[in-house]
């Protein structure tokens, strides 16, 4: 997962799907999806953390209103 912030334009969200990294092999990407959300459509950005087992995971949510033209 990656997020690219483009000041004045919006954000691009990118997700890779495939086989994860193991001690014996490198990760294999089977597909990639990209989505651009214009700045005019973004209502808010929320960052939160959660506890999974004994580790912390961070979550980022982009709240947007679809159909808004910028």
N, CA, C and O atoms as a DFTB+ gen file, in Angstrom:
280 C
 N C O
     1  1       0.841      -1.171       0.000
     2  2       0.000       0.000       0.000
     3  2       0.892       1.242       0.000
     4  3       1.915       1.292       0.683
     5  1       0.488       2.223      -0.768
     6  2       1.213       3.486      -0.739
     7  2       0.246       4.630      -1.054
     8  3      -0.778       4.459      -1.715
     9  1       0.624       5.790      -0.550
    10  2      -0.160       6.999      -0.778
    11  2       0.785       8.075      -1.277
    12  3       1.827       8.328      -0.672
    13  1       0.422       8.704      -2.376
    14  2       1.213       9.795      -2.910
    15  2       0.366      11.054      -2.817
    16  3      -0.686      11.153      -3.448
    17  1       0.832      12.014      -2.027
    18  2       0.129      13.289      -1.888
    19  2       0.642      14.252      -2.950
    20  3       1.850      14.449      -3.089
    21  1      -0.278      14.847      -3.696
    22  2       0.067      15.818      -4.719
    23  2      -0.553      17.146      -4.304
    24  3      -1.737      17.386      -4.543
    25  1       0.261      18.020      -3.674
    26  2      -0.275      19.283      -3.158
    27  2      -1.038      20.065      -4.221
    28  3      -0.555      20.268      -5.335
    29  1      -2.230      20.495      -3.853
    30  2      -3.066      21.271      -4.749
    31  2      -3.860      20.437      -5.742
    32  3      -4.745      20.966      -6.415
    33  1      -3.563      19.128      -5.851
    34  2      -4.262      18.272      -6.805
    35  2      -5.101      17.198      -6.134
    36  3      -6.276      17.037      -6.466
    37  1      -4.509      16.449      -5.180
    38  2      -5.221      15.363      -4.518
    39  2      -4.265      14.293      -4.036
    40  3      -3.089      14.565      -3.796
    41  1      -4.766      13.078      -3.894
    42  2      -3.939      11.954      -3.456
    43  2      -4.143      10.768      -4.393
    44  3      -5.221      10.576      -4.954
    45  1      -3.088       9.983      -4.547
    46  2      -3.171       8.747      -5.330
    47  2      -2.957       7.589      -4.370
    48  3      -1.954       7.541      -3.658
    49  1      -3.906       6.652      -4.352
    50  2      -3.822       5.461      -3.519
    51  2      -3.408       4.304      -4.409
    52  3      -3.954       4.130      -5.499
    53  1      -2.438       3.502      -3.948
    54  2      -1.927       2.405      -4.751
    55  2      -1.877       1.140      -3.904
    56  3      -1.356       1.161      -2.789
    57  1      -2.415       0.038      -4.425
    58  2      -2.406      -1.253      -3.733
    59  2      -1.800      -2.308      -4.637
    60  3      -2.131      -2.394      -5.820
    61  1      -0.908      -3.111      -4.071
    62  2      -0.282      -4.218      -4.793
    63  2      -0.809      -5.518      -4.205
    64  3      -0.913      -5.659      -2.986
    65  1      -1.137      -6.455      -5.064
    66  2      -1.629      -7.757      -4.633
    67  2      -0.702      -8.830      -5.187
    68  3      -0.260      -8.742      -6.332
    69  1      -0.409      -9.841      -4.378
    70  2       0.456     -10.906      -4.839
    71  2       0.914     -11.789      -3.702
    72  3       0.181     -12.013      -2.739
    73  1       2.134     -12.289      -3.817
    74  2       2.724     -13.190      -2.838
    75  2       3.662     -12.371      -1.954
    76  3       4.545     -11.688      -2.473
    77  1       3.491     -12.422      -0.611
    78  2       4.329     -11.603       0.267
    79  2       5.773     -12.103       0.340
    80  3       6.096     -13.203      -0.107
    81  1       6.611     -11.273       0.909
    82  2       8.029     -11.584       1.116
    83  2       8.169     -12.701       2.146
    84  3       7.501     -12.681       3.179
    85  1       9.025     -13.664       1.872
    86  2       9.355     -14.727       2.824
    87  2      10.877     -14.737       3.005
    88  3      11.591     -14.110       2.223
    89  1      11.375     -15.432       4.012
    90  2      12.840     -15.480       4.190
    91  2      13.578     -16.092       2.997
    92  3      14.774     -15.854       2.828
    93  1      12.880     -16.879       2.165
    94  2      13.526     -17.564       1.057
    95  2      13.216     -16.973      -0.314
    96  3      13.778     -17.412      -1.317
    97  1      12.327     -15.983      -0.369
    98  2      11.996     -15.409      -1.674
    99  2      11.621     -13.942      -1.536
   100  3      11.265     -13.476      -0.454
   101  1      11.706     -13.233      -2.633
   102  2      11.300     -11.833      -2.652
   103  2       9.807     -11.755      -2.978
   104  3       9.242     -12.714      -3.503
   105  1       9.163     -10.622      -2.673
   106  2       7.726     -10.522      -2.957
   107  2       7.440     -10.555      -4.461
   108  3       8.237     -10.073      -5.266
   109  1       6.300     -11.126      -4.821
   110  2       5.882     -11.207      -6.216
   111  2       4.579     -10.437      -6.355
   112  3       3.575     -10.796      -5.740
   113  1       4.589      -9.387      -7.153
   114  2       3.393      -8.579      -7.370
   115  2       2.610      -9.153      -8.551
   116  3       3.127      -9.243      -9.665
   117  1       1.361      -9.539      -8.297
   118  2       0.520     -10.099      -9.353
   119  2      -0.345      -9.048     -10.021
   120  3      -0.642      -9.143     -11.212
   121  1      -0.751      -8.038      -9.248
   122  2      -1.537      -6.955      -9.839
   123  2      -1.382      -5.697      -8.989
   124  3      -0.985      -5.752      -7.825
   125  1      -1.702      -4.589      -9.596
   126  2      -1.588      -3.297      -8.923
   127  2      -2.797      -2.446      -9.314
   128  3      -3.152      -2.364     -10.490
   129  1      -3.420      -1.818      -8.326
   130  2      -4.524      -0.901      -8.624
   131  2      -4.162       0.488      -8.110
   132  3      -3.592       0.642      -7.030
   133  1      -4.502       1.479      -8.897
   134  2      -4.250       2.870      -8.520
   135  2      -5.563       3.636      -8.606
   136  3      -6.389       3.411      -9.490
   137  1      -5.721       4.545      -7.657
   138  2      -6.935       5.367      -7.643
   139  2      -6.547       6.788      -7.270
   140  3      -5.875       7.007      -6.262
   141  1      -6.968       7.755      -8.079
   142  2      -6.695       9.166      -7.793
   143  2      -7.952       9.812      -7.239
   144  3      -9.033       9.660      -7.806
   145  1      -7.817      10.530      -6.135
   146  2      -8.936      11.250      -5.526
   147  2      -8.591      12.735      -5.563
   148  3      -7.635      13.157      -4.913
   149  1      -9.355      13.538      -6.313
   150  2      -9.081      14.971      -6.399
   151  2      -9.269      15.664      -5.051
   152  3     -10.090      15.249      -4.232
   153  1      -8.501      16.718      -4.838
   154  2      -8.534      17.461      -3.578
   155  2      -9.924      18.007      -3.267
   156  3     -10.314      18.058      -2.100
   157  1     -10.678      18.417      -4.286
   158  2     -12.018      18.971      -4.078
   159  2     -12.986      17.933      -3.513
   160  3     -13.972      18.295      -2.871
   161  1     -12.716      16.642      -3.744
   162  2     -13.598      15.577      -3.267
   163  2     -13.284      15.109      -1.847
   164  3     -14.104      14.437      -1.221
   165  1     -12.100      15.459      -1.334
   166  2     -11.679      14.976      -0.012
   167  2     -12.345      15.794       1.082
   168  3     -12.208      17.017       1.133
   169  1     -13.074      15.096       1.964
   170  2     -13.726      15.738       3.097
   171  2     -12.792      15.774       4.300
   172  3     -12.684      16.798       4.975
   173  1     -12.111      14.647       4.572
   174  2     -11.229      14.553       5.736
   175  2     -10.268      13.390       5.548
   176  3     -10.512      12.494       4.740
   177  1      -9.177      13.412       6.298
   178  2      -8.222      12.305       6.336
   179  2      -8.050      11.916       7.793
   180  3      -7.771      12.765       8.639
   181  1      -8.216      10.622       8.088
   182  2      -8.176      10.129       9.460
   183  2      -7.062       9.096       9.579
   184  3      -6.952       8.192       8.751
   185  1      -6.229       9.237      10.623
   186  2      -5.196       8.243      10.900
   187  2      -5.477       7.653      12.266
   188  3      -5.730       8.382      13.224
   189  1      -5.433       6.320      12.358
   190  2      -5.749       5.631      13.598
   191  2      -4.770       4.486      13.771
   192  3      -4.106       4.079      12.817
   193  1      -4.678       3.965      14.987
   194  2      -3.826       2.822      15.228
   195  2      -4.627       1.733      15.922
   196  3      -5.557       2.014      16.678
   197  1      -4.259       0.497      15.660
   198  2      -4.937      -0.636      16.273
   199  2      -3.919      -1.638      16.769
   200  3      -2.798      -1.697      16.264
   201  1      -4.303      -2.420      17.750
   202  2      -3.431      -3.437      18.319
   203  2      -3.859      -4.789      17.778
   204  3      -5.000      -5.212      17.963
   205  1      -2.926      -5.466      17.102
   206  2      -3.179      -6.792      16.554
   207  2      -2.166      -7.741      17.182
   208  3      -0.978      -7.692      16.866
   209  1      -2.643      -8.597      18.066
   210  2      -1.708      -9.462      18.784
   211  2      -0.802      -8.604      19.661
   212  3      -1.270      -7.931      20.579
   213  1       0.499      -8.633      19.370
   214  2       1.463      -7.822      20.127
   215  2       2.087      -6.730      19.289
   216  3       3.149      -6.217      19.640
   217  1       1.454      -6.363      18.191
   218  2       2.004      -5.302      17.353
   219  2       0.954      -4.240      17.052
   220  3      -0.248      -4.505      17.074
   221  1       1.431      -3.040      16.773
   222  2       0.550      -1.942      16.398
   223  2       0.454      -1.880      14.888
   224  3       1.445      -2.059      14.180
   225  1      -0.745      -1.626      14.407
   226  2      -0.983      -1.400      12.976
   227  2      -1.585      -0.015      12.835
   228  3      -2.443       0.392      13.618
   229  1      -1.124       0.696      11.830
   230  2      -1.621       2.044      11.588
   231  2      -2.546       2.020      10.378
   232  3      -2.263       1.366       9.374
   233  1      -3.644       2.736      10.489
   234  2      -4.657       2.796       9.444
   235  2      -4.845       4.232       9.007
   236  3      -4.864       5.147       9.830
   237  1      -4.983       4.422       7.717
   238  2      -5.240       5.742       7.163
   239  2      -6.487       5.651       6.310
   240  3      -6.597       4.778       5.450
   241  1      -7.427       6.552       6.546
   242  2      -8.668       6.569       5.773
   243  2      -8.831       7.936       5.122
   244  3      -8.654       8.971       5.766
   245  1      -9.172       7.926       3.839
   246  2      -9.477       9.158       3.120
   247  2     -10.986       9.197       2.954
   248  3     -11.565       8.355       2.269
   249  1     -11.611      10.167       3.575
   250  2     -13.067      10.317       3.495
   251  2     -13.353      11.308       2.371
   252  3     -12.894      12.450       2.395
   253  1     -14.111      10.852       1.402
   254  2     -14.369      11.706       0.249
   255  2     -15.834      11.642      -0.156
   256  3     -16.570      10.736       0.235
   257  1     -16.231      12.620      -0.946
   258  2     -17.587      12.687      -1.461
   259  2     -17.504      12.462      -2.966
   260  3     -17.091      13.359      -3.700
   261  1     -17.896      11.264      -3.439
   262  2     -17.772      10.974      -4.875
   263  2     -18.648      11.885      -5.721
   264  3     -19.704      12.347      -5.288
   265  1     -18.189      12.124      -6.912
   266  2     -18.969      12.920      -7.847
   267  2     -18.680      14.411      -7.803
   268  3     -19.188      15.156      -8.642
   269  1     -17.873      14.869      -6.840
   270  2     -17.543      16.294      -6.756
   271  2     -16.433      16.589      -7.747
   272  3     -15.384      15.945      -7.715
   273  1     -16.647      17.531      -8.606
   274  2     -15.639      17.911      -9.617
   275  2     -14.821      19.065      -9.070
   276  3     -15.362      20.008      -8.494
   277  1     -13.489      18.979      -9.259
   278  2     -12.595      20.019      -8.751
   279  2     -12.084      20.939      -9.821
   280  3     -11.322      21.861      -9.530
